[in-house]
């Protein structure tokens, strides 16, 4: 019975030096184009409904201001200033809605593709030993349906009988078919996918209208997107600032009257709009929607925006070893001969003994002999009269008898017993070599031969888990992000430590059981950390549910997909690293644009306040540092800039601020330098340029 091994601190530490390298390439989420902008315009206009706008307090205030300025513009016919302010305030609201509509619209193309996959199917439901044909919409949880080659699977479920090749291209975009079979971690099937071969019996696990495709359609269109806690908190802050500035503007008019500089309602509304943080208020929803869309583009379905946001705050990452950090199958790494035998002789015997071994390990021995010693890959049919000995779990050996020579390769104990049965001896060096390989975390396979000179051991094949290329660099990058990585494996501690050292992870948990995973996650969370993990089996479901970010593989069981809050349609466990990066990018983008929004308000103060009171207080004209043409052109320039900057920042909100691994302090300084200082400088330049253009219009003074 295996027992949980303590985390890495219980074992000697390696002194590996972290490698250098760049992280994986980042694919931009795509910037809007004029066609997308035009298609999204009707949705932006529909969002002018006050019942929709009230969900964004800042922009709701701007809409009310737009209505008021329009009314007052009617009361003062012939005044171009009032109409100009009204038009640009309406454009500000429309631009804000357009940003959100563009972000939502980018998911509709994928939703349309999914709808094509969602066809009305006829299901062959099992009733006892008989079949009956019923519409797919009549299926209920627990129903058993039969699917054969050419059939479309009528609903989400688990394979309970048989094995089949399934086309899931409508869901994953991957043209290669996948194998689905009962009794394993690859039993889940999705409604709308097509069976290509064989026959399976599927147990339905979802109700009609609640299938995986239905949920995907709703999520990618944004219909089910809920505001995240961080987004809600920021909305509260923006609403509070709006109330504060509203009170400030309301109380400003009595002072203006006292100073004999009474302001019109149009000017007061313009001041309020420029004071409140309209830029981030306009882009906040678009940033959140675009974050989920970036995951969709990577074939990851987030069940909620909360999961994406949590991914950005993850501090501990749990990664399964097999298939995530390593290639998944042990590969032949070296031929180690005993004294008196050459490496080429050992490689030749190892290759011959592996021709009948169809396991991944056996095939890797054939390939290694070919690559290292130039041995041509031979086939069983080339050796006339050969008697092949295939690998079995009982004998734990494979080999060939040919030309009076017997060659065997297999587990140490099995090959040693085979040599002793034939009167041969095993040199002490063979045992020493196998011990060294085992202590290094590898798997030794002995190779022996029996010929005219008797039975003897030729040497050892070193099998090892092959760490995927670039993993150390990726873990180095995660470390720079402040994320601690823990490798989860069922291997013994020695093997686990060897792989952990080679891959560069921070910790490992060996001989792990589902209970051990849960306990580890809870310990991390008790320390105030957010934990992310991947999984695909039913035994991973409890840990996926406990983790703050649980990424289930689409090839996994329904239990795993229900427990996680994200599903990777490509079933690529290493994608968890990209998910964390996207989450961090979302938070950074939101913070950067908030900084920019608040900073660029400063320039608007310098444009509007002097313009409002320069007549009553000539000394305020010194604050007109931009030397704007007139009070009216100054106020109008600030309003126009306030509207145009929203459009200018939409691409950045959709694409996201580029993320670079660095400490939180350094990241804060960088964003303040770029978006804080940039937010101060850009408005001064923009407002001045707009003022110059306005003064070129005939009739404006």
XYZ file of C-alpha atoms in Angstrom:
701
model
C 0.000 0.000 0.000
C 1.433 3.357 -1.001
C 1.715 6.193 1.419
C 1.879 9.890 0.850
C 5.394 11.200 0.666
C 6.021 14.599 2.214
C 6.739 17.531 -0.020
C 10.202 17.991 -1.431
C 11.617 19.494 1.756
C 11.802 15.988 3.174
C 14.379 14.957 0.572
C 17.860 16.243 -0.253
C 17.799 19.297 -2.468
C 19.478 19.449 -5.834
C 21.746 22.289 -6.746
C 20.450 22.758 -10.251
C 20.987 26.109 -11.773
C 17.796 27.489 -13.339
C 18.094 27.758 -17.066
C 17.479 30.858 -19.031
C 15.001 31.294 -21.815
C 11.965 33.033 -23.046
C 8.474 31.901 -22.270
C 6.099 30.631 -24.877
C 4.915 32.970 -27.567
C 1.801 34.928 -26.821
C -0.936 35.205 -29.314
C -2.797 38.478 -29.299
C -6.527 38.401 -28.847
C -6.962 40.388 -32.032
C -7.719 44.061 -32.505
C -11.098 45.190 -33.847
C -11.370 46.195 -37.480
C -13.802 48.569 -39.225
C -16.005 45.676 -40.377
C -16.322 44.348 -36.831
C -16.978 47.895 -35.624
C -19.812 48.372 -38.108
C -21.397 45.022 -37.274
C -21.326 45.828 -33.575
C -22.899 49.290 -33.964
C -26.550 48.074 -33.789
C -25.788 46.261 -30.529
C -24.146 49.408 -29.177
C -27.265 51.441 -29.974
C -29.523 48.856 -28.333
C -27.450 49.138 -25.178
C -28.567 52.776 -24.825
C -31.618 51.382 -23.034
C -31.426 52.908 -19.507
C -32.225 49.488 -18.026
C -28.963 48.251 -19.543
C -26.933 51.391 -18.903
C -27.765 51.488 -15.190
C -25.518 48.442 -14.735
C -22.565 50.748 -15.467
C -23.016 53.685 -13.054
C -20.377 55.911 -14.665
C -21.746 55.620 -18.181
C -25.324 55.865 -16.898
C -24.456 59.295 -15.491
C -22.942 60.255 -18.858
C -26.146 59.154 -20.617
C -28.263 61.269 -18.276
C -25.904 64.166 -18.960
C -26.345 63.578 -22.700
C -30.124 63.804 -22.335
C -29.881 67.003 -20.288
C -27.503 68.740 -22.695
C -29.751 67.776 -25.617
C -32.767 69.304 -23.857
C -30.885 72.491 -23.026
C -29.510 72.687 -26.568
C -33.106 72.800 -27.830
C -33.826 75.644 -25.390
C -30.946 77.697 -26.814
C -31.440 77.535 -30.597
C -28.602 78.756 -32.727
C -25.953 77.949 -30.111
C -23.472 75.613 -31.777
C -21.647 75.010 -28.496
C -24.592 73.302 -26.792
C -25.265 71.042 -29.747
C -21.584 70.168 -30.108
C -21.361 69.165 -26.445
C -24.581 67.104 -26.709
C -23.385 65.278 -29.824
C -20.013 64.367 -28.321
C -21.579 63.229 -25.052
C -23.865 60.895 -26.985
C -20.850 59.659 -28.938
C -19.059 59.019 -25.627
C -21.899 56.752 -24.504
C -22.082 55.017 -27.885
C -18.309 54.479 -27.978
C -18.468 52.903 -24.515
C -21.260 50.577 -25.620
C -19.370 49.863 -28.824
C -16.347 48.669 -26.861
C -18.481 46.134 -25.018
C -20.397 45.148 -28.173
C -17.162 44.530 -30.105
C -15.843 42.364 -27.268
C -19.078 40.364 -27.190
C -19.292 40.156 -30.959
C -15.938 38.440 -31.289
C -17.367 35.379 -29.555
C -20.402 35.135 -31.822
C -18.473 33.576 -34.696
C -17.489 30.651 -32.495
C -21.034 30.465 -31.139
C -22.368 30.203 -34.700
C -19.967 27.334 -35.365
C -21.177 25.595 -32.229
C -24.813 26.033 -33.242
C -24.082 24.240 -36.495
C -22.771 21.338 -34.437
C -25.922 21.351 -32.329
C -28.236 19.400 -34.612
C -31.577 17.797 -33.876
C -30.666 14.128 -33.629
C -32.637 10.935 -33.306
C -31.402 8.797 -30.432
C -31.475 5.013 -30.228
C -32.506 4.634 -26.605
C -32.141 1.263 -24.901
C -35.214 -0.041 -23.131
C -34.237 -3.367 -21.622
C -32.770 -5.370 -24.470
C -34.702 -3.454 -27.127
C -34.031 -0.173 -28.897
C -36.443 2.670 -29.562
C -35.896 5.778 -31.634
C -36.679 9.041 -29.840
C -35.783 12.698 -30.468
C -32.588 13.745 -28.734
C -34.567 16.394 -26.835
C -36.553 13.627 -25.091
C -33.485 12.110 -23.462
C -33.145 12.352 -19.702
C -30.287 11.821 -17.268
C -29.532 8.119 -16.919
C -30.868 7.069 -20.329
C -28.717 4.624 -22.288
C -28.294 5.250 -26.022
C -26.540 3.251 -28.713
C -24.224 5.004 -31.164
C -22.578 3.321 -34.143
C -20.392 4.483 -37.015
C -21.978 7.506 -38.697
C -24.240 8.378 -35.756
C -24.222 11.796 -34.111
C -24.040 11.463 -30.339
C -27.370 12.910 -29.132
C -26.261 14.259 -25.755
C -23.450 14.594 -23.249
C -22.615 11.409 -21.391
C -20.144 8.707 -20.479
C -19.330 5.597 -22.491
C -20.409 2.583 -20.410
C -19.837 -0.081 -23.047
C -17.517 -0.444 -26.031
C -14.820 1.664 -27.652
C -15.093 3.943 -30.683
C -13.315 6.577 -32.723
C -15.098 9.935 -32.407
C -14.844 13.107 -34.496
C -14.814 16.089 -32.110
C -13.681 18.688 -34.645
C -16.858 20.732 -34.171
C -15.907 21.244 -30.532
C -12.119 21.307 -30.443
C -11.276 22.291 -34.014
C -8.904 19.309 -34.120
C -9.444 17.210 -37.242
C -7.837 14.042 -35.871
C -10.390 11.647 -34.338
C -10.111 10.611 -30.701
C -10.726 7.318 -28.945
C -13.533 7.073 -26.408
C -13.934 3.947 -24.313
C -15.660 2.710 -21.191
C -14.050 2.240 -17.829
C -11.329 4.872 -18.022
C -10.572 8.564 -17.930
C -11.441 8.938 -21.619
C -15.068 7.938 -21.355
C -16.767 11.335 -21.666
C -18.479 12.198 -24.962
C -20.089 15.454 -26.061
C -23.428 15.828 -27.783
C -23.094 16.891 -31.417
C -19.898 14.926 -32.039
C -19.867 12.048 -34.505
C -18.942 8.380 -34.106
C -16.593 7.278 -36.885
C -16.168 3.596 -36.096
C -17.352 0.734 -33.896
C -20.225 0.765 -31.427
C -20.619 2.343 -28.000
C -23.348 2.645 -25.406
C -23.574 6.089 -23.812
C -25.165 6.970 -20.482
C -26.689 10.464 -20.714
C -25.494 12.800 -17.946
C -27.163 16.140 -18.839
C -30.665 17.431 -19.529
C -31.637 18.847 -22.945
C -30.649 22.522 -23.153
C -27.921 22.061 -20.547
C -25.398 20.235 -22.692
C -21.772 21.231 -22.992
C -22.430 22.942 -26.335
C -25.387 24.885 -24.887
C -23.199 26.136 -22.047
C -20.414 27.043 -24.454
C -22.769 29.043 -26.669
C -24.084 31.006 -23.705
C -20.637 31.680 -22.309
C -18.864 32.736 -25.492
C -21.716 35.106 -26.335
C -21.434 36.656 -22.902
C -25.050 35.897 -21.982
C -24.020 34.053 -18.845
C -21.054 36.249 -17.943
C -21.289 37.473 -14.369
C -19.190 40.311 -13.008
C -16.229 39.078 -11.005
C -15.595 40.196 -7.396
C -12.692 42.380 -8.529
C -14.838 43.943 -11.232
C -17.699 44.543 -8.783
C -15.313 46.192 -6.321
C -13.941 48.457 -9.055
C -17.481 49.332 -10.138
C -18.279 50.338 -6.554
C -15.161 52.510 -6.461
C -16.075 54.164 -9.762
C -19.643 54.725 -8.581
C -18.343 56.291 -5.363
C -16.048 58.633 -7.295
C -18.965 59.554 -9.533
C -21.122 60.459 -6.528
C -18.294 62.515 -5.002
C -17.719 64.503 -8.198
C -21.463 64.891 -8.731
C -21.755 66.518 -5.317
C -18.720 68.679 -6.104
C -20.262 69.937 -9.353
C -23.676 70.538 -7.737
C -22.114 72.656 -4.991
C -19.960 74.521 -7.522
C -22.841 76.516 -9.005
C -23.617 78.495 -5.797
C -19.976 79.561 -5.610
C -20.082 80.498 -9.287
C -23.190 82.625 -8.733
C -21.537 84.321 -5.764
C -18.506 85.110 -7.966
C -20.837 86.474 -10.716
C -19.670 83.666 -13.022
C -22.833 81.589 -13.220
C -22.354 78.500 -15.406
C -24.848 76.978 -17.807
C -26.113 73.460 -17.239
C -24.290 72.374 -20.391
C -20.921 73.498 -18.978
C -21.626 71.859 -15.613
C -22.489 68.563 -17.301
C -19.330 68.794 -19.385
C -17.301 69.351 -16.225
C -18.909 66.370 -14.492
C -18.264 64.055 -17.444
C -14.617 65.101 -17.559
C -14.192 64.686 -13.807
C -15.605 61.185 -13.438
C -13.478 58.213 -14.647
C -15.368 57.654 -17.896
C -12.493 55.930 -19.701
C -12.222 52.914 -17.408
C -15.985 52.960 -16.832
C -16.475 52.583 -20.579
C -13.894 49.819 -21.009
C -14.403 47.776 -17.840
C -16.888 45.279 -19.287
C -14.917 44.957 -22.523
C -11.764 44.063 -20.575
C -13.546 41.249 -18.714
C -15.249 39.855 -21.811
C -12.011 40.014 -23.806
C -10.213 38.059 -21.071
C -12.660 35.178 -21.415
C -12.467 35.479 -25.195
C -8.682 35.076 -25.113
C -9.232 31.768 -23.338
C -11.804 30.711 -25.937
C -9.275 31.443 -28.671
C -6.972 28.970 -26.954
C -9.782 26.410 -26.828
C -10.333 26.832 -23.084
C -13.875 27.266 -21.817
C -14.119 29.213 -18.558
C -17.316 28.510 -16.660
C -17.166 31.970 -15.079
C -15.201 35.193 -15.191
C -14.350 34.559 -11.550
C -12.190 31.609 -12.642
C -10.239 33.742 -15.141
C -9.658 36.397 -12.514
C -8.607 33.824 -9.929
C -6.074 32.443 -12.426
C -4.371 35.834 -12.377
C -3.897 35.640 -8.607
C -2.748 32.004 -8.452
C 0.300 31.498 -6.265
C 0.544 27.669 -6.297
C 0.316 25.516 -9.415
C -0.231 21.745 -9.140
C 0.858 19.849 -12.250
C 0.522 16.163 -12.979
C 3.843 14.656 -14.043
C 2.761 12.240 -16.752
C 1.677 13.986 -19.929
C 2.190 17.435 -18.445
C 5.828 17.707 -17.433
C 6.962 14.521 -19.177
C 5.969 13.063 -22.534
C 3.898 10.404 -20.806
C 5.852 7.254 -21.670
C 9.298 6.224 -20.540
C 11.812 6.438 -23.363
C 15.134 4.673 -23.905
C 17.865 7.189 -23.061
C 21.138 5.183 -23.104
C 22.735 1.764 -23.607
C 25.122 0.924 -20.736
C 27.214 -2.225 -21.491
C 28.886 -4.408 -18.871
C 32.677 -4.845 -19.079
C 33.654 -7.048 -22.024
C 30.717 -5.935 -24.190
C 30.654 -2.966 -26.577
C 27.816 -0.455 -26.644
C 27.191 -1.266 -30.331
C 26.813 -4.993 -29.539
C 24.382 -4.154 -26.734
C 22.396 -1.800 -28.989
C 22.116 -4.455 -31.729
C 20.821 -7.076 -29.268
C 18.454 -4.552 -27.631
C 16.960 -3.595 -30.977
C 16.409 -7.217 -32.018
C 14.777 -8.070 -28.699
C 12.435 -5.090 -29.035
C 11.092 -5.814 -32.538
C 8.248 -7.833 -30.997
C 7.662 -5.294 -28.212
C 4.884 -2.951 -29.351
C 4.894 -0.928 -26.142
C 6.068 2.720 -26.368
C 9.161 1.762 -24.389
C 9.967 -1.046 -26.809
C 9.577 1.193 -29.834
C 11.855 3.806 -28.230
C 14.634 1.180 -27.879
C 14.479 0.485 -31.626
C 14.605 4.213 -32.415
C 17.516 4.892 -30.031
C 19.617 2.083 -31.542
C 18.984 3.541 -34.974
C 19.836 7.125 -33.947
C 22.888 6.446 -31.783
C 24.558 3.602 -33.684
C 23.137 3.896 -37.191
C 21.426 0.517 -36.940
C 18.795 0.242 -39.624
C 15.351 -0.305 -38.188
C 14.595 -3.929 -38.899
C 11.203 -5.603 -39.080
C 10.018 -9.010 -37.959
C 9.484 -10.198 -41.538
C 13.146 -9.677 -42.410
C 14.374 -12.418 -40.023
C 13.472 -15.740 -41.662
C 12.705 -18.549 -39.233
C 12.788 -16.249 -36.221
C 10.647 -17.161 -33.240
C 9.381 -14.011 -31.596
C 8.767 -13.649 -27.891
C 6.319 -10.763 -27.333
C 6.287 -8.778 -24.125
C 3.661 -9.862 -21.578
C 2.829 -8.651 -18.104
C 3.540 -12.158 -16.784
C 7.003 -12.732 -18.272
C 7.995 -9.018 -18.275
C 10.371 -9.824 -21.150
C 10.464 -9.706 -24.917
C 12.952 -11.147 -27.384
C 13.690 -13.338 -30.360
C 15.190 -16.770 -31.076
C 16.992 -16.787 -34.413
C 20.002 -18.566 -35.951
C 20.656 -20.544 -32.778
C 20.827 -17.361 -30.723
C 18.356 -16.231 -28.078
C 18.090 -12.583 -27.094
C 16.003 -11.304 -24.192
C 15.265 -7.852 -22.805
C 13.127 -7.013 -19.801
C 12.826 -6.300 -16.087
C 15.941 -7.007 -14.033
C 14.470 -9.835 -11.998
C 12.968 -11.610 -15.002
C 16.157 -11.482 -17.105
C 18.364 -12.545 -14.166
C 16.098 -15.558 -13.596
C 16.225 -16.404 -17.320
C 20.063 -16.293 -17.331
C 20.303 -18.456 -14.185
C 17.903 -21.039 -15.665
C 20.348 -21.471 -18.539
C 23.366 -21.880 -16.296
C 24.744 -18.439 -16.891
C 26.017 -15.934 -14.361
C 25.172 -12.286 -13.849
C 28.216 -10.046 -13.284
C 28.265 -7.766 -10.289
C 28.622 -4.799 -12.632
C 25.140 -5.486 -14.016
C 23.594 -5.189 -10.561
C 25.591 -2.038 -9.867
C 24.429 -0.424 -13.103
C 20.781 -1.227 -12.458
C 21.032 0.186 -8.931
C 22.586 3.422 -10.203
C 19.846 3.870 -12.807
C 17.126 3.182 -10.229
C 18.621 5.652 -7.763
C 18.704 8.271 -10.518
C 14.956 7.832 -10.973
C 15.181 5.790 -14.166
C 14.030 2.282 -15.069
C 16.711 -0.323 -15.913
C 16.062 -3.060 -18.469
C 18.574 -5.887 -18.665
C 19.591 -7.338 -22.040
C 20.897 -10.902 -22.162
C 21.854 -13.361 -24.863
C 22.305 -17.147 -25.079
C 24.527 -18.533 -27.822
C 27.219 -21.176 -28.223
C 29.261 -19.639 -25.423
C 26.340 -19.793 -22.975
C 23.932 -17.286 -21.385
C 25.262 -13.917 -20.328
C 24.174 -10.357 -19.637
C 25.247 -7.750 -22.210
C 24.244 -4.622 -20.383
C 21.436 -2.333 -19.323
C 18.992 -0.071 -21.171
C 18.292 3.143 -19.270
C 14.596 4.114 -19.556
C 13.603 7.497 -18.245
C 10.686 9.885 -18.251
C 11.517 12.450 -20.904
C 10.815 15.969 -19.732
C 9.114 18.022 -22.419
C 11.307 20.521 -24.193
C 11.211 24.008 -22.723
C 9.598 23.001 -19.413
C 12.455 24.305 -17.270
C 12.235 27.689 -19.001
C 8.488 27.790 -18.421
C 8.898 26.967 -14.742
C 11.580 29.645 -14.475
C 9.072 32.063 -15.945
C 6.420 31.003 -13.444
C 8.930 31.506 -10.648
C 9.510 35.062 -11.848
C 5.740 35.494 -11.746
C 5.832 34.548 -8.072
C 4.123 31.182 -8.629
C 5.268 28.044 -6.814
C 5.018 24.846 -8.871
C 4.323 21.415 -7.377
C 4.587 18.212 -9.407
C 2.050 15.506 -8.526
C 3.017 11.906 -9.292
C 2.374 8.352 -8.223
C 6.065 7.503 -8.633
C 8.333 6.664 -5.741
C 10.233 9.542 -4.091
C 13.546 8.846 -5.841
C 12.031 8.874 -9.316
C 9.903 11.902 -8.456
C 12.927 13.829 -7.181
C 14.951 13.060 -10.307
C 12.192 14.329 -12.606
C 11.531 17.349 -10.398
C 15.207 18.324 -10.473
C 15.429 17.932 -14.234
C 12.203 19.832 -14.919
C 12.961 22.601 -12.449
C 9.758 22.502 -10.404
C 9.811 23.946 -6.906
C 8.257 20.955 -5.118
C 6.767 17.536 -5.667
C 4.319 15.164 -4.049
C 5.204 11.502 -4.627
C 2.974 8.418 -4.345
C 0.028 10.799 -4.322
C -3.533 9.611 -3.726
C -6.723 11.692 -4.261
C -6.788 12.337 -0.512
C -3.196 13.573 -0.620
C -4.022 16.031 -3.401
C -6.967 17.388 -1.429
C -4.874 17.737 1.712
C -2.140 19.585 -0.174
C -4.615 22.030 -1.743
C -6.231 22.727 1.624
C -2.865 23.352 3.278
C -1.948 25.852 0.585
C -5.321 27.586 0.817
C -5.088 27.725 4.601
C -1.930 29.773 4.101
C -3.854 32.344 2.071
C -2.761 31.076 -1.345
C -4.842 30.501 -4.467
C -4.284 27.082 -6.023
C -4.671 25.892 -9.622
C -4.524 22.319 -10.885
C -5.374 20.141 -13.872
C -7.075 16.763 -13.972
C -9.036 14.409 -16.188
C -10.147 11.448 -14.095
C -12.996 10.872 -11.690
C -10.406 10.559 -8.924
C -9.286 14.139 -9.738
C -12.797 15.560 -9.299
C -12.572 16.299 -5.540
C -9.267 18.155 -5.951
C -10.531 20.044 -9.018
C -13.569 21.180 -7.046
C -11.392 22.242 -4.098
C -8.869 24.182 -6.205
C -9.495 27.846 -6.911
C -8.794 27.207 -10.593
C -9.595 23.661 -11.700
C -8.873 22.902 -15.360
C -10.509 19.687 -16.543
C -9.437 17.962 -19.744
C -12.132 17.604 -22.388
C -11.058 13.976 -22.885
C -11.683 13.284 -19.210
C -14.725 12.083 -17.379
C -17.947 14.041 -16.918
C -17.251 14.149 -13.183
C -13.956 15.937 -13.775
C -15.518 18.458 -16.165
C -18.349 19.192 -13.749
C -15.928 19.653 -10.849
C -13.578 22.055 -12.628
C -14.351 25.668 -13.464
C -12.514 25.503 -16.795
C -12.412 22.892 -19.551
C -9.494 22.590 -21.960
C -10.956 21.423 -25.267
C -7.498 20.430 -26.527
C -6.836 18.352 -23.383
C -3.340 19.809 -23.085
C -2.365 19.880 -19.390
C 0.466 22.369 -19.946
C -2.101 24.936 -21.051
C -2.656 25.695 -17.368
C 0.474 27.844 -17.586
C -1.083 29.882 -20.402
C -4.320 30.204 -18.422
C -2.421 31.731 -15.511
C -0.740 34.182 -17.886
C -4.096 35.188 -19.395
C -5.546 35.725 -15.916
C -2.623 37.934 -14.950
C -2.929 39.814 -18.223
C -6.602 40.503 -17.451
C -5.803 41.960 -14.031
C -2.860 43.968 -15.361
C -4.950 45.385 -18.208
C -7.689 46.441 -15.823
C -5.192 48.076 -13.473
C -3.237 49.787 -16.258
C -6.313 51.322 -17.869
C -7.663 52.409 -14.477
C -4.364 54.190 -13.837
C -4.496 55.794 -17.293
C -8.128 56.859 -16.840
C -7.566 58.591 -13.511
C -4.319 60.211 -14.661
C -5.745 61.698 -17.850
C -8.464 63.494 -15.882
C -5.791 65.876 -14.597
C -5.345 67.459 -18.027
C -9.085 67.933 -18.339
C -9.094 69.930 -15.093
C -6.451 72.258 -16.553
C -8.607 72.658 -19.670
C -12.041 73.254 -18.115
C -11.562 74.966 -14.726
C -9.638 77.980 -16.105
C -12.151 78.257 -18.944
C -15.086 78.372 -16.503
C -13.755 81.004 -14.107
C -11.085 82.967 -15.974
C -13.564 85.815 -16.541
C -14.382 86.155 -12.834
C -10.866 85.393 -11.652
C -8.330 86.508 -14.282
C -5.528 84.970 -12.245
C -6.829 81.502 -13.164
C -5.735 82.137 -16.723
C -2.232 81.167 -15.564
C -3.545 77.621 -15.244
C -4.317 77.634 -18.941
C -0.938 75.979 -19.544
C -2.073 74.624 -22.913
C -2.987 78.148 -24.108
C -6.334 76.988 -25.418
C -8.099 79.356 -27.817
C -11.256 80.182 -25.854
C -13.364 78.896 -22.939
C -15.797 77.213 -25.327
C -13.094 75.561 -27.435
C -11.307 74.403 -24.256
C -14.417 72.702 -22.856
C -15.363 71.195 -26.218
C -11.801 69.942 -26.803
C -11.810 68.174 -23.432
C -15.168 66.516 -24.195
C -14.035 65.413 -27.672
C -10.792 63.980 -26.288
C -12.785 62.193 -23.554
C -14.837 60.438 -26.247
C -12.034 59.657 -28.690
C -9.686 58.202 -26.071
C -12.257 55.449 -25.439
C -12.103 54.403 -29.087
C -8.318 54.626 -29.066
C -8.070 52.309 -26.057
C -10.539 49.667 -27.291
C -7.792 47.678 -29.102
C -5.683 47.645 -25.933
C -8.684 46.539 -23.848
C -9.412 43.683 -26.269
C -5.824 42.586 -26.842
C -4.714 43.151 -23.256
C -1.596 44.742 -21.879
C 1.380 42.564 -22.708
C 2.399 40.546 -19.675
C 6.033 40.150 -18.677
C 7.104 37.964 -15.737
C 8.369 40.254 -12.978
C 7.832 41.040 -9.312
C 4.726 42.917 -8.203
C 6.755 45.989 -7.155
C 8.562 46.189 -10.464
C 5.324 45.680 -12.369
C 3.663 48.493 -10.397
C 6.535 50.871 -11.144
C 6.457 49.944 -14.812
C 2.704 50.482 -15.173
C 2.857 53.784 -13.295
C 5.650 54.938 -15.580
C 3.874 53.908 -18.774
C 0.161 54.352 -18.043
C 0.383 56.870 -15.212
C 2.808 59.261 -16.882
C 1.310 58.459 -20.287
C -2.128 59.220 -18.912
C -0.869 62.641 -17.820
C 0.941 63.579 -21.034
C -1.409 62.214 -23.725
C -4.433 64.390 -22.805
C -2.376 67.588 -22.805
C -1.192 66.823 -26.328
C -4.568 65.529 -27.496
C -6.646 68.401 -26.122
C -4.238 70.992 -27.536
C -4.328 69.351 -30.984
C -8.142 69.193 -30.960
C -8.301 72.857 -29.890
C -6.123 73.835 -32.835
C -8.381 71.908 -35.217
C -11.529 73.455 -33.731
C -10.217 76.958 -34.251
C -9.831 76.215 -37.961
C -13.606 75.787 -38.279
C -15.181 79.001 -39.618
C -17.454 80.781 -37.155
C -15.877 79.367 -34.000
C -14.133 81.882 -31.783
